[in-house]
XYZ file of N, CA and C in Angstrom:
282
model
N 13.276 12.815 8.063
C 12.506 11.972 7.027
C 11.720 10.637 7.758
N 10.440 10.536 7.363
C 9.774 9.159 8.055
C 10.539 7.849 7.122
N 10.219 7.026 7.944
C 10.750 5.676 7.096
C 9.867 5.189 6.217
N 10.715 4.854 5.079
C 9.824 4.166 3.916
C 9.361 2.723 4.099
N 8.316 2.017 4.447
C 8.215 1.004 4.915
C 7.141 0.289 3.667
N 6.887 1.028 2.808
C 6.328 0.223 1.313
C 7.056 0.757 0.255
N 7.960 0.347 -0.542
C 8.521 1.667 -1.702
C 7.854 0.942 -2.777
N 7.853 1.536 -4.026
C 7.667 1.057 -5.427
C 8.514 1.729 -6.276
N 8.785 0.914 -7.685
C 9.555 1.318 -8.270
C 9.346 2.573 -8.902
N 10.280 3.309 -9.135
C 10.021 5.037 -9.500
C 9.248 4.941 -11.077
N 9.855 3.645 -12.105
C 9.290 3.856 -13.324
C 8.003 3.243 -13.298
N 6.827 4.030 -13.258
C 5.633 3.148 -13.330
C 4.955 2.755 -14.030
N 5.813 2.357 -15.394
C 5.323 0.914 -16.247
C 5.410 -0.154 -15.602
N 6.363 -0.566 -14.467
C 6.589 -1.782 -13.423
C 5.226 -1.723 -12.726
N 4.303 -2.841 -13.346
C 3.111 -2.869 -12.594
C 3.625 -3.574 -10.943
N 2.469 -3.365 -10.294
C 2.270 -3.592 -8.926
C 2.719 -5.118 -9.131
N 2.078 -5.942 -9.671
C 2.828 -7.480 -9.524
C 4.160 -7.818 -9.948
N 4.833 -6.816 -10.185
C 6.460 -6.997 -10.422
C 7.266 -6.366 -9.754
N 6.588 -5.826 -8.503
C 7.545 -4.719 -7.729
C 7.988 -6.044 -6.654
N 9.208 -5.446 -6.244
C 10.153 -6.378 -5.075
C 9.021 -6.893 -4.255
N 8.042 -6.267 -3.517
C 6.901 -6.842 -2.673
C 5.841 -6.483 -3.661
N 5.238 -7.443 -4.355
C 4.236 -7.136 -5.190
C 3.319 -6.815 -4.181
N 2.276 -5.780 -5.067
C 1.134 -5.445 -4.565
C 0.041 -6.608 -4.659
N -1.117 -6.328 -4.301
C -2.332 -7.215 -4.151
C -3.417 -6.325 -4.795
N -4.529 -7.187 -4.988
C -6.124 -6.389 -4.960
C -7.199 -6.875 -4.394
N -6.815 -7.455 -3.032
C -7.773 -7.755 -1.928
C -7.078 -8.011 -0.758
N -7.838 -8.136 0.484
C -7.638 -8.267 1.398
C -7.759 -10.006 1.964
N -6.471 -10.556 2.386
C -6.905 -12.073 2.626
C -6.096 -12.430 3.771
N -6.294 -13.132 4.297
C -5.350 -13.597 5.492
C -4.128 -14.310 5.134
N -4.085 -15.006 4.070
C -2.898 -15.379 3.334
C -1.966 -14.612 3.058
N -2.342 -13.129 2.495
C -1.364 -12.338 2.046
C -0.278 -11.925 3.356
N 0.818 -12.387 3.496
C 1.912 -11.876 4.597
C 1.988 -10.229 4.928
N 1.978 -9.798 5.743
C 2.200 -8.708 5.803
C 4.047 -8.010 5.154
N 3.764 -6.987 4.348
C 4.750 -6.516 3.983
C 5.436 -5.643 4.886
N 5.338 -5.119 5.805
C 5.934 -4.535 6.749
C 5.036 -4.454 7.994
N 5.642 -3.688 9.066
C 5.210 -3.596 10.434
C 5.428 -2.157 10.652
N 4.239 -1.599 10.683
C 4.020 -0.141 11.462
C 4.265 -0.205 12.981
N 4.917 0.558 13.746
C 5.382 0.682 14.873
C 4.878 2.324 15.577
N 4.237 1.828 16.654
C 3.525 3.217 17.120
C 4.439 4.122 17.400
N 4.095 5.445 17.328
C 4.842 6.466 17.386
C 5.884 6.734 16.582
N 6.174 6.132 15.633
C 7.065 6.453 14.469
C 6.663 6.582 13.126
N 7.177 8.028 12.587
C 6.789 8.291 11.035
C 6.798 7.166 10.335
N 6.286 7.214 9.178
C 6.665 6.137 8.156
C 5.845 6.761 6.938
N 6.425 6.270 5.930
C 5.783 6.663 4.513
C 5.419 5.336 3.627
N 3.851 5.258 3.086
C 3.975 4.089 2.181
C 3.798 4.768 0.837
N 4.586 4.231 -0.357
C 4.541 4.666 -1.376
C 2.934 3.891 -2.325
N 2.494 4.404 -3.168
C 1.441 3.505 -3.381
C 1.323 4.360 -5.203
N 0.589 3.187 -5.895
C 0.239 3.930 -7.095
C -1.499 3.676 -7.576
N -1.674 4.106 -8.365
C -2.917 4.540 -8.357
C -3.857 2.990 -8.525
N -5.413 3.075 -8.181
C -6.254 1.856 -8.171
C -5.833 0.864 -9.562
N -5.692 1.514 -10.504
C -5.798 0.848 -12.322
C -4.254 0.581 -12.302
N -3.374 0.430 -11.114
C -1.601 0.325 -11.967
C -1.612 1.038 -12.895
N -1.603 2.340 -13.115
C -1.077 3.034 -14.150
C -1.684 2.861 -15.471
N -2.943 2.553 -15.654
C -3.777 2.167 -16.657
C -4.353 3.560 -17.523
N -4.766 4.785 -16.447
C -5.094 5.955 -16.748
C -3.965 7.144 -16.821
N -3.985 7.318 -17.915
C -2.758 8.495 -17.839
C -3.402 10.071 -17.630
N -2.485 10.981 -17.737
C -2.587 12.019 -17.145
C -2.508 12.734 -18.907
N -3.441 12.866 -19.750
C -3.346 12.824 -21.022
C -4.592 13.365 -21.356
N -5.658 13.515 -20.724
C -6.933 14.287 -21.145
C -7.563 13.364 -22.137
N -7.503 11.927 -22.781
C -7.658 11.012 -23.458
C -8.708 10.009 -22.330
N -9.958 9.964 -23.434
C -11.010 8.820 -22.532
C -10.406 7.781 -22.929
N -9.653 7.409 -24.126
C -9.247 6.187 -24.176
C -8.659 4.939 -23.469
N -8.048 5.872 -22.534
C -7.444 5.003 -21.150
C -8.652 4.346 -20.690
N -9.803 5.236 -20.053
C -10.828 4.646 -19.885
C -11.622 3.416 -20.426
N -11.778 3.952 -21.496
C -12.610 2.814 -22.276
C -11.808 1.986 -22.693
N -10.113 1.584 -22.642
C -9.179 0.445 -23.111
C -8.809 -0.173 -22.038
N -9.515 0.248 -20.674
C -8.904 -0.180 -19.079
C -9.369 -1.912 -18.916
N -8.239 -2.412 -18.412
C -8.262 -4.010 -18.181
C -8.926 -3.835 -16.723
N -10.011 -4.065 -16.175
C -10.317 -4.184 -14.781
C -10.123 -5.365 -14.101
N -9.885 -6.229 -14.502
C -9.360 -7.656 -14.260
C -8.355 -7.464 -13.031
N -7.030 -6.596 -13.016
C -5.945 -6.585 -12.263
C -6.296 -5.402 -11.520
N -7.337 -4.310 -11.672
C -7.721 -3.201 -10.696
C -8.091 -3.562 -9.535
N -7.819 -2.036 -8.629
C -8.018 -1.974 -7.542
C -6.737 -2.381 -6.517
N -5.475 -2.278 -7.431
C -4.219 -2.343 -6.660
C -4.042 -1.979 -5.359
N -3.500 -2.322 -4.484
C -3.152 -2.032 -2.870
C -1.656 -2.596 -2.564
N -1.083 -1.262 -1.923
C 0.128 -1.652 -1.238
C -0.385 -2.507 0.242
N 0.711 -3.134 0.600
C 0.661 -3.932 1.964
C 0.463 -5.226 1.431
N -0.367 -6.104 2.769
C -0.479 -5.256 3.543
C 0.569 -4.979 4.814
N -0.099 -4.541 6.005
C 0.542 -4.051 7.143
C 0.006 -4.797 8.352
N 1.050 -5.170 9.003
C 0.823 -5.434 10.266
C 1.006 -4.223 11.359
N 0.189 -4.135 12.079
C 0.283 -2.959 13.553
C 0.946 -3.497 14.813
N 1.811 -3.057 14.985
C 2.656 -3.547 16.379
C 1.469 -2.699 17.323
N 1.092 -3.294 18.136
C 0.096 -2.875 19.402
C 1.247 -2.709 20.587
N 1.195 -1.800 21.253
C 1.633 -1.771 22.550
C 0.976 -2.268 24.000
N 1.504 -2.997 24.569
C 0.917 -3.639 25.663
C -0.115 -2.512 26.295
N -1.146 -2.442 27.065
C -2.079 -2.030 27.863
C -1.298 -1.277 29.118
N -1.169 -0.094 29.609
C -0.445 0.141 30.869
C -1.575 0.234 31.950
N -1.025 -0.485 33.120
C -1.773 -0.158 34.605
C -1.097 0.914 34.677
N -2.204 2.436 35.299
C -1.804 3.582 35.939
C -2.020 3.250 37.602
N -1.206 3.481 38.195
C -1.764 2.969 39.644
C -1.330 4.655 40.258
N -2.200 5.042 41.039
C -2.096 6.267 41.984
C -2.333 5.981 43.220
N -2.221 6.773 44.279
C -2.304 6.871 45.802
C -2.492 8.084 46.074
N -3.551 8.196 47.081
C -3.564 9.715 47.596
C -3.193 9.229 49.104
N -2.482 10.217 49.762
C -2.219 10.208 51.378
C -3.273 10.499 52.012
């Protein structure tokens, strides 16, 4: 099973702002990485929908009408990507 590098509370009423590692709504250099992704290793990132659970699966248009768009575009992360050093390959022919 892949390692979970970003986990959210299973109670979807908990906002991304209130998670153990809070979500954010923009990329900014002052937001520290939540985890590091290492090459060659499987991983899983848990996410919520971009509205932070304001849109329900109940076929009602009211959630769209009543949505607060100020905190929207919730993101998991950010993540640092570990980069392997370039490898020099030598070959020789006789």
